[in-house]
Amino acid sequence: MPKASDTLWDLAIAEVEKRENPDDDDDVKPGEVWEKSILFMGNKNGGKTTIILRCLEREESPKPTLALEYTFGRRARRHNTPKDVAHFWELGGGTSLVELIRIPITVHNIRSFAVVLVLDLSKPNELWTTMESLLQVTRNHVNKILTKLEKTNPEVAAEIKQRMWNNLQRDHPDSALVDPFPIPLVIIGSKYDIFHEFDSEMRKIISKTLRFVSHYYGASLVFTSKSEALLLKARAFINHLAFGYDKSKSVSVDPSKPLFIPAGLDSMSQIGPPPASDSDLGKMRANTPLELWKKVFEKTFPPKSCSDLQDTKDPAQDSQYAEYEVDVMRAQKNQELEQYKRNASKSWKEMDFDSD
């Protein structure tokens, strides 16, 4: 059982031990503890930590997430039953550290894994790039795991692939137009309070686009903010993924209100065409519906060209992680490094290189 004080190193050791002594613990029997895992990812400062703390009912002030962080929650489904465990992973750094998703998502937990994508509604120019980058890398990694499972455990691979389509009813008219994400996905639009102040036409384009994206990926969609009522709605989706609570069947698609759409309860006919004129749509070349919506969205909200990596802060310079002995040693090493670079620069300048 994990402890709140566990570090990533502790978890890595436990994972290795689990691989060396594999147990088939995926099929949970009545009365037994089940374990689910959820990865939260999305925009920097988008509110991921706040959502996690609220889901776990922790009265803490959120701190910036460094790289990949872990916590867990425990809940009992009924009285006098063992508490189930939900593992919460949070990816920091926006899209700059996306390769770290390989750590929490493994062949051993893929059957019980889900993803929560938190998109900052107050930054529409970053929205599509963030979503595309994070989901593409995650999907590629999950597909590699499924390819491996097809050889080692074809029944499980087939089950996961079949489950992708469970949210769509049989003979759904959109079956040929969607491409469900390989594991359960919830898309959360955060900072609705700021978004609500946007021009109504801008809100309509963003809302309509996120409805399409969510339906295309077979995902649930909910808008939230620091408002207690909206956080409770997001929490309902996450509790369903983490602890198997009943999934809400209520729906809100009014663009003037916070969206709340469980997976499978929307449709292309209700969403309507991309928000562009017929002449503009006719000029756009696209191979998939997703590509067409991307072009329409980015015409109104051109993507930012800045790199996430450029403004990633060095944790060693953050005062909240200060440790006197370590900082003194680091300062000394930095001085030695600078001296080395100066000496190396001099020696390179003084060298005579063969011009042949």
CSV table of C-alpha atoms in Angstrom, one decimal:
chain,number,residue,atom,x,y,z
A,1,MET,CA,0.0,0.0,0.0
A,2,PRO,CA,1.5,3.4,-0.9
A,3,LYS,CA,2.2,6.0,1.7
A,4,ALA,CA,1.7,9.7,1.4
A,5,SER,CA,5.5,10.2,2.0
A,6,ASP,CA,6.5,7.9,-0.9
A,7,THR,CA,8.9,9.4,-3.4
A,8,LEU,CA,9.0,8.6,-7.1
A,9,TRP,CA,12.1,6.5,-6.3
A,10,ASP,CA,10.0,4.5,-3.7
A,11,LEU,CA,7.3,4.0,-6.3
A,12,ALA,CA,9.8,3.0,-9.0
A,13,ILE,CA,11.3,0.3,-6.7
A,14,ALA,CA,7.8,-1.0,-5.9
A,15,GLU,CA,7.0,-1.1,-9.6
A,16,VAL,CA,10.2,-3.2,-10.3
A,17,GLU,CA,9.3,-5.6,-7.5
A,18,LYS,CA,5.8,-5.9,-8.9
A,19,ARG,CA,7.1,-6.8,-12.4
A,20,GLU,CA,9.4,-9.4,-10.8
A,21,ASN,CA,6.5,-10.9,-8.9
A,22,PRO,CA,3.5,-10.3,-11.1
A,23,ASP,CA,0.1,-10.9,-9.7
A,24,ASP,CA,-3.2,-10.9,-11.6
A,25,ASP,CA,-4.9,-8.3,-9.5
A,26,ASP,CA,-7.0,-6.7,-12.2
A,27,ASP,CA,-10.1,-8.8,-11.7
A,28,VAL,CA,-11.3,-7.5,-8.4
A,29,LYS,CA,-13.7,-9.8,-6.5
A,30,PRO,CA,-16.5,-8.5,-4.3
A,31,GLY,CA,-15.1,-7.3,-1.0
A,32,GLU,CA,-11.6,-6.9,-2.4
A,33,VAL,CA,-9.7,-3.7,-2.8
A,34,TRP,CA,-9.5,-2.3,-6.4
A,35,GLU,CA,-6.9,0.1,-7.6
A,36,LYS,CA,-7.3,2.7,-10.3
A,37,SER,CA,-4.8,5.2,-11.7
A,38,ILE,CA,-5.4,8.6,-13.2
A,39,LEU,CA,-2.9,10.9,-14.9
A,40,PHE,CA,-3.7,14.7,-14.8
A,41,MET,CA,-2.1,16.8,-17.5
A,42,GLY,CA,-2.7,20.1,-19.3
A,43,ASN,CA,-1.7,23.7,-19.4
A,44,LYS,CA,0.8,25.1,-17.0
A,45,ASN,CA,-1.0,26.8,-14.1
A,46,GLY,CA,-4.2,25.5,-15.5
A,47,GLY,CA,-5.6,24.3,-12.1
A,48,LYS,CA,-4.8,20.6,-12.1
A,49,THR,CA,-3.5,20.6,-8.5
A,50,THR,CA,-6.5,22.5,-7.3
A,51,ILE,CA,-8.8,19.9,-8.9
A,52,ILE,CA,-6.9,17.0,-7.4
A,53,LEU,CA,-6.9,18.5,-3.9
A,54,ARG,CA,-10.7,19.1,-4.1
A,55,CYS,CA,-11.3,15.6,-5.3
A,56,LEU,CA,-9.3,14.3,-2.3
A,57,GLU,CA,-11.0,16.8,0.1
A,58,ARG,CA,-7.7,18.2,1.2
A,59,GLU,CA,-7.6,21.7,2.6
A,60,GLU,CA,-4.2,22.6,1.2
A,61,SER,CA,-2.8,25.5,-0.9
A,62,PRO,CA,-1.8,24.2,-4.3
A,63,LYS,CA,1.9,24.5,-5.1
A,64,PRO,CA,3.6,24.5,-8.6
A,65,THR,CA,4.0,21.0,-9.9
A,66,LEU,CA,7.6,19.9,-10.6
A,67,ALA,CA,7.9,17.3,-13.4
A,68,LEU,CA,5.7,14.4,-12.3
A,69,GLU,CA,4.1,14.2,-8.9
A,70,TYR,CA,2.1,11.5,-7.1
A,71,THR,CA,-0.5,11.2,-4.4
A,72,PHE,CA,-3.3,8.8,-3.7
A,73,GLY,CA,-6.8,8.7,-2.2
A,74,ARG,CA,-8.8,5.9,-0.5
A,75,ARG,CA,-12.6,5.5,-0.4
A,76,ALA,CA,-14.9,2.6,0.6
A,77,ARG,CA,-17.7,1.8,-1.8
A,78,ARG,CA,-20.0,0.6,1.0
A,79,HIS,CA,-20.0,0.5,4.8
A,80,ASN,CA,-17.7,-2.1,6.4
A,81,THR,CA,-15.8,-2.8,3.2
A,82,PRO,CA,-12.1,-2.3,2.5
A,83,LYS,CA,-11.2,1.1,1.0
A,84,ASP,CA,-10.4,1.2,-2.7
A,85,VAL,CA,-7.2,3.0,-3.8
A,86,ALA,CA,-6.9,5.6,-6.5
A,87,HIS,CA,-3.4,6.7,-7.6
A,88,PHE,CA,-3.2,10.3,-8.8
A,89,TRP,CA,-0.3,11.3,-11.1
A,90,GLU,CA,0.1,14.9,-12.2
A,91,LEU,CA,2.3,16.0,-15.0
A,92,GLY,CA,3.8,19.5,-14.6
A,93,GLY,CA,5.4,21.7,-17.2
A,94,GLY,CA,2.6,21.9,-19.7
A,95,THR,CA,3.8,20.0,-22.8
A,96,SER,CA,7.6,20.3,-22.1
A,97,LEU,CA,7.8,17.2,-20.0
A,98,VAL,CA,5.3,15.0,-21.8
A,99,GLU,CA,7.7,12.1,-22.3
A,100,LEU,CA,7.4,11.5,-18.5
A,101,ILE,CA,3.9,9.9,-19.1
A,102,ARG,CA,5.8,6.6,-19.7
A,103,ILE,CA,6.5,6.4,-16.0
A,104,PRO,CA,2.9,6.0,-14.7
A,105,ILE,CA,1.3,4.3,-17.7
A,106,THR,CA,2.6,0.7,-17.9
A,107,VAL,CA,1.6,-2.6,-19.3
A,108,HIS,CA,0.7,-3.7,-15.8
A,109,ASN,CA,-1.9,-1.0,-15.0
A,110,ILE,CA,-3.2,-0.1,-18.5
A,111,ARG,CA,-6.6,-1.8,-17.8
A,112,SER,CA,-7.3,0.4,-14.9
A,113,PHE,CA,-5.8,3.7,-16.2
A,114,ALA,CA,-7.5,6.9,-17.2
A,115,VAL,CA,-6.4,10.4,-18.3
A,116,VAL,CA,-7.8,13.8,-17.2
A,117,LEU,CA,-6.8,16.6,-19.6
A,118,VAL,CA,-7.1,20.1,-18.0
A,119,LEU,CA,-7.3,22.9,-20.6
A,120,ASP,CA,-7.1,26.5,-19.5
A,121,LEU,CA,-10.1,28.2,-21.1
A,122,SER,CA,-8.6,31.6,-20.5
A,123,LYS,CA,-5.8,30.9,-22.9
A,124,PRO,CA,-7.5,29.8,-26.2
A,125,ASN,CA,-4.3,30.4,-28.3
A,126,GLU,CA,-2.6,27.6,-26.3
A,127,LEU,CA,-5.6,25.3,-26.2
A,128,TRP,CA,-5.3,23.3,-29.4
A,129,THR,CA,-1.5,22.9,-29.3
A,130,THR,CA,-1.6,21.8,-25.6
A,131,MET,CA,-4.3,19.3,-26.3
A,132,GLU,CA,-2.8,17.9,-29.5
A,133,SER,CA,0.7,17.5,-28.1
A,134,LEU,CA,-0.3,15.8,-24.8
A,135,LEU,CA,-2.9,13.5,-26.3
A,136,GLN,CA,-0.7,12.5,-29.3
A,137,VAL,CA,2.2,11.4,-27.1
A,138,THR,CA,-0.1,9.6,-24.6
A,139,ARG,CA,-1.9,7.8,-27.4
A,140,ASN,CA,1.3,6.7,-29.1
A,141,HIS,CA,2.6,5.3,-25.8
A,142,VAL,CA,-0.7,3.5,-25.0
A,143,ASN,CA,-0.8,2.0,-28.5
A,144,LYS,CA,2.7,0.6,-28.0
A,145,ILE,CA,1.6,-1.0,-24.8
A,146,LEU,CA,-1.4,-2.5,-26.6
A,147,THR,CA,0.8,-3.8,-29.4
A,148,LYS,CA,2.9,-5.6,-26.8
A,149,LEU,CA,-0.2,-6.9,-25.0
A,150,GLU,CA,-1.5,-8.4,-28.3
A,151,LYS,CA,1.5,-10.7,-28.2
A,152,THR,CA,1.6,-11.5,-24.5
A,153,ASN,CA,-2.0,-11.2,-23.5
A,154,PRO,CA,-4.3,-10.9,-26.5
A,155,GLU,CA,-7.5,-11.2,-24.4
A,156,VAL,CA,-6.7,-8.1,-22.4
A,157,ALA,CA,-5.7,-6.2,-25.5
A,158,ALA,CA,-9.0,-7.1,-27.1
A,159,GLU,CA,-10.9,-6.1,-24.0
A,160,ILE,CA,-9.3,-2.7,-23.9
A,161,LYS,CA,-9.9,-2.0,-27.6
A,162,GLN,CA,-13.6,-3.1,-27.2
A,163,ARG,CA,-14.0,-0.9,-24.2
A,164,MET,CA,-13.0,2.2,-26.3
A,165,TRP,CA,-16.3,1.9,-28.0
A,166,ASN,CA,-18.5,1.2,-25.0
A,167,ASN,CA,-19.6,4.9,-24.6
A,168,LEU,CA,-21.1,4.9,-28.1
A,169,GLN,CA,-24.4,3.0,-28.6
A,170,ARG,CA,-24.5,0.3,-31.3
A,171,ASP,CA,-25.2,1.7,-34.8
A,172,HIS,CA,-24.4,5.2,-33.6
A,173,PRO,CA,-24.5,7.5,-36.6
A,174,ASP,CA,-21.1,9.0,-35.7
A,175,SER,CA,-19.2,5.7,-35.6
A,176,ALA,CA,-17.3,6.4,-38.8
A,177,LEU,CA,-16.5,10.0,-37.8
A,178,VAL,CA,-14.9,9.4,-34.4
A,179,ASP,CA,-11.7,7.9,-33.2
A,180,PRO,CA,-12.1,7.0,-29.5
A,181,PHE,CA,-9.1,7.4,-27.2
A,182,PRO,CA,-7.7,4.0,-26.2
A,183,ILE,CA,-8.2,4.6,-22.4
A,184,PRO,CA,-10.9,6.6,-20.6
A,185,LEU,CA,-10.5,10.3,-21.0
A,186,VAL,CA,-12.1,13.3,-19.3
A,187,ILE,CA,-11.5,16.8,-20.7
A,188,ILE,CA,-11.8,19.6,-18.1
A,189,GLY,CA,-12.0,23.3,-19.3
A,190,SER,CA,-10.7,25.2,-16.3
A,191,LYS,CA,-11.0,28.9,-15.3
A,192,TYR,CA,-14.5,29.2,-16.5
A,193,ASP,CA,-14.9,32.4,-14.4
A,194,ILE,CA,-12.4,34.2,-16.8
A,195,PHE,CA,-13.8,32.5,-19.9
A,196,HIS,CA,-17.3,33.7,-19.0
A,197,GLU,CA,-16.1,37.3,-19.5
A,198,PHE,CA,-15.1,36.6,-23.1
A,199,ASP,CA,-17.1,37.8,-26.1
A,200,SER,CA,-20.1,35.5,-26.7
A,201,GLU,CA,-18.9,34.6,-30.2
A,202,MET,CA,-15.5,33.6,-28.9
A,203,ARG,CA,-17.1,31.5,-26.1
A,204,LYS,CA,-19.3,29.8,-28.7
A,205,ILE,CA,-16.3,28.8,-30.9
A,206,ILE,CA,-14.3,27.4,-28.0
A,207,SER,CA,-17.3,25.6,-26.5
A,208,LYS,CA,-18.3,24.1,-29.9
A,209,THR,CA,-14.8,23.0,-30.7
A,210,LEU,CA,-14.3,21.3,-27.3
A,211,ARG,CA,-17.6,19.5,-27.7
A,212,PHE,CA,-16.4,18.2,-31.1
A,213,VAL,CA,-13.0,17.2,-29.7
A,214,SER,CA,-14.5,15.4,-26.7
A,215,HIS,CA,-17.0,13.5,-28.8
A,216,TYR,CA,-14.4,12.6,-31.4
A,217,TYR,CA,-12.2,11.1,-28.7
A,218,GLY,CA,-15.1,9.5,-26.8
A,219,ALA,CA,-14.3,11.7,-23.8
A,220,SER,CA,-16.4,13.4,-21.2
A,221,LEU,CA,-16.3,17.2,-21.1
A,222,VAL,CA,-16.9,19.6,-18.1
A,223,PHE,CA,-16.1,23.2,-17.5
A,224,THR,CA,-15.0,24.3,-14.0
A,225,SER,CA,-13.5,27.1,-12.0
A,226,LYS,CA,-12.8,27.7,-8.3
A,227,SER,CA,-16.6,27.8,-7.8
A,228,GLU,CA,-17.6,25.0,-5.4
A,229,ALA,CA,-20.6,24.0,-7.5
A,230,LEU,CA,-18.5,23.6,-10.7
A,231,LEU,CA,-15.7,21.8,-8.8
A,232,LEU,CA,-18.2,19.3,-7.6
A,233,LYS,CA,-19.3,18.6,-11.1
A,234,ALA,CA,-15.7,17.9,-12.2
A,235,ARG,CA,-15.2,15.8,-9.1
A,236,ALA,CA,-18.2,13.6,-10.1
A,237,PHE,CA,-16.4,12.6,-13.3
A,238,ILE,CA,-13.2,11.9,-11.5
A,239,ASN,CA,-14.8,9.9,-8.7
A,240,HIS,CA,-16.4,7.7,-11.4
A,241,LEU,CA,-12.9,7.0,-12.9
A,242,ALA,CA,-11.1,6.7,-9.6
A,243,PHE,CA,-13.6,4.8,-7.4
A,244,GLY,CA,-16.3,3.5,-9.7
A,245,TYR,CA,-19.0,5.9,-8.5
A,246,ASP,CA,-22.1,6.1,-10.7
A,247,LYS,CA,-21.6,8.3,-13.7
A,248,SER,CA,-23.9,11.3,-14.0
A,249,LYS,CA,-26.3,11.3,-16.9
A,250,SER,CA,-27.2,15.0,-16.7
A,251,VAL,CA,-26.2,17.1,-19.7
A,252,SER,CA,-25.6,20.8,-20.2
A,253,VAL,CA,-24.8,22.0,-23.8
A,254,ASP,CA,-25.9,25.6,-23.6
A,255,PRO,CA,-22.8,27.7,-24.7
A,256,SER,CA,-23.9,30.5,-22.3
A,257,LYS,CA,-23.5,28.1,-19.3
A,258,PRO,CA,-20.7,25.7,-18.1
A,259,LEU,CA,-20.7,22.6,-20.3
A,260,PHE,CA,-21.2,19.2,-18.7
A,261,ILE,CA,-21.4,16.3,-21.2
A,262,PRO,CA,-20.7,12.7,-20.2
A,263,ALA,CA,-19.0,10.6,-22.8
A,264,GLY,CA,-21.4,9.2,-25.5
A,265,LEU,CA,-24.2,11.7,-24.8
A,266,ASP,CA,-23.3,14.2,-27.6
A,267,SER,CA,-23.5,13.8,-31.3
A,268,MET,CA,-22.2,15.5,-34.5
A,269,SER,CA,-25.7,16.6,-35.5
A,270,GLN,CA,-26.2,18.4,-32.1
A,271,ILE,CA,-22.7,20.0,-32.3
A,272,GLY,CA,-23.2,21.2,-35.8
A,273,PRO,CA,-20.6,22.1,-38.4
A,274,PRO,CA,-17.3,23.9,-37.7
A,275,PRO,CA,-17.9,27.6,-36.9
A,276,ALA,CA,-16.9,29.0,-40.3
A,277,SER,CA,-18.6,30.2,-43.5
A,278,ASP,CA,-19.3,27.7,-46.3
A,279,SER,CA,-16.9,29.5,-48.5
A,280,ASP,CA,-14.1,29.2,-45.9
A,281,LEU,CA,-14.8,25.6,-45.3
A,282,GLY,CA,-14.7,24.9,-49.0
A,283,LYS,CA,-11.2,26.3,-49.2
A,284,MET,CA,-9.8,24.2,-46.4
A,285,ARG,CA,-8.1,21.0,-47.1
A,286,ALA,CA,-8.3,18.3,-44.4
A,287,ASN,CA,-7.9,14.6,-44.3
A,288,THR,CA,-10.0,14.1,-41.1
A,289,PRO,CA,-12.8,15.9,-39.3
A,290,LEU,CA,-10.4,16.6,-36.5
A,291,GLU,CA,-8.0,18.3,-38.9
A,292,LEU,CA,-10.8,20.5,-40.3
A,293,TRP,CA,-11.9,21.6,-36.9
A,294,LYS,CA,-8.3,22.4,-36.0
A,295,LYS,CA,-7.9,24.7,-39.1
A,296,VAL,CA,-11.1,26.5,-38.3
A,297,PHE,CA,-10.2,27.0,-34.6
A,298,GLU,CA,-6.7,28.2,-35.3
A,299,LYS,CA,-7.9,30.7,-37.8
A,300,THR,CA,-9.7,32.5,-34.9
A,301,PHE,CA,-7.1,31.6,-32.3
A,302,PRO,CA,-3.6,31.4,-33.9
A,303,PRO,CA,-1.4,29.1,-31.8
A,304,LYS,CA,1.4,30.6,-29.8
A,305,SER,CA,4.9,29.9,-31.2
A,306,CYS,CA,6.8,30.1,-27.9
A,307,SER,CA,8.4,27.0,-26.5
A,308,ASP,CA,7.3,25.6,-23.1
A,309,LEU,CA,10.9,24.7,-22.5
A,310,GLN,CA,12.1,28.3,-22.6
A,311,ASP,CA,10.2,29.4,-19.5
A,312,THR,CA,10.5,26.2,-17.5
A,313,LYS,CA,11.9,27.3,-14.1
A,314,ASP,CA,14.9,25.6,-12.5
A,315,PRO,CA,13.6,24.0,-9.3
A,316,ALA,CA,17.0,24.4,-7.8
A,317,GLN,CA,16.4,28.2,-7.8
A,318,ASP,CA,13.0,27.9,-6.1
A,319,SER,CA,13.0,29.2,-2.5
A,320,GLN,CA,10.3,26.7,-1.4
A,321,TYR,CA,12.8,23.8,-2.0
A,322,ALA,CA,15.8,25.5,-0.2
A,323,GLU,CA,18.2,23.3,1.8
A,324,TYR,CA,21.1,25.2,3.3
A,325,GLU,CA,23.8,22.4,3.0
A,326,VAL,CA,22.7,21.4,-0.5
A,327,ASP,CA,22.6,25.0,-1.7
A,328,VAL,CA,26.1,25.8,-0.3
A,329,MET,CA,27.5,22.8,-2.1
A,330,ARG,CA,25.7,23.7,-5.3
A,331,ALA,CA,27.0,27.3,-5.2
A,332,GLN,CA,30.5,25.9,-4.8
A,333,LYS,CA,30.0,23.5,-7.7
A,334,ASN,CA,28.6,26.4,-9.8
A,335,GLN,CA,31.7,28.5,-9.1
A,336,GLU,CA,34.0,25.5,-10.0
A,337,LEU,CA,32.0,25.1,-13.2
A,338,GLU,CA,32.4,28.7,-14.2
A,339,GLN,CA,36.1,28.6,-13.4
A,340,TYR,CA,36.4,25.5,-15.6
A,341,LYS,CA,34.6,27.2,-18.5
A,342,ARG,CA,36.9,30.2,-18.2
A,343,ASN,CA,40.0,28.0,-18.2
A,344,ALA,CA,38.7,25.9,-21.0
A,345,SER,CA,37.9,29.0,-23.1
A,346,LYS,CA,41.5,30.3,-22.6
A,347,SER,CA,43.0,27.0,-23.5
A,348,TRP,CA,40.9,26.6,-26.6
A,349,LYS,CA,41.9,30.1,-27.7
A,350,GLU,CA,45.6,29.4,-27.1
A,351,MET,CA,45.6,26.1,-29.1
A,352,ASP,CA,47.0,26.0,-32.6
A,353,PHE,CA,44.8,23.8,-34.8
A,354,ASP,CA,46.0,22.1,-37.8
A,355,SER,CA,44.5,23.9,-40.8
A,356,ASP,CA,44.8,20.9,-43.1
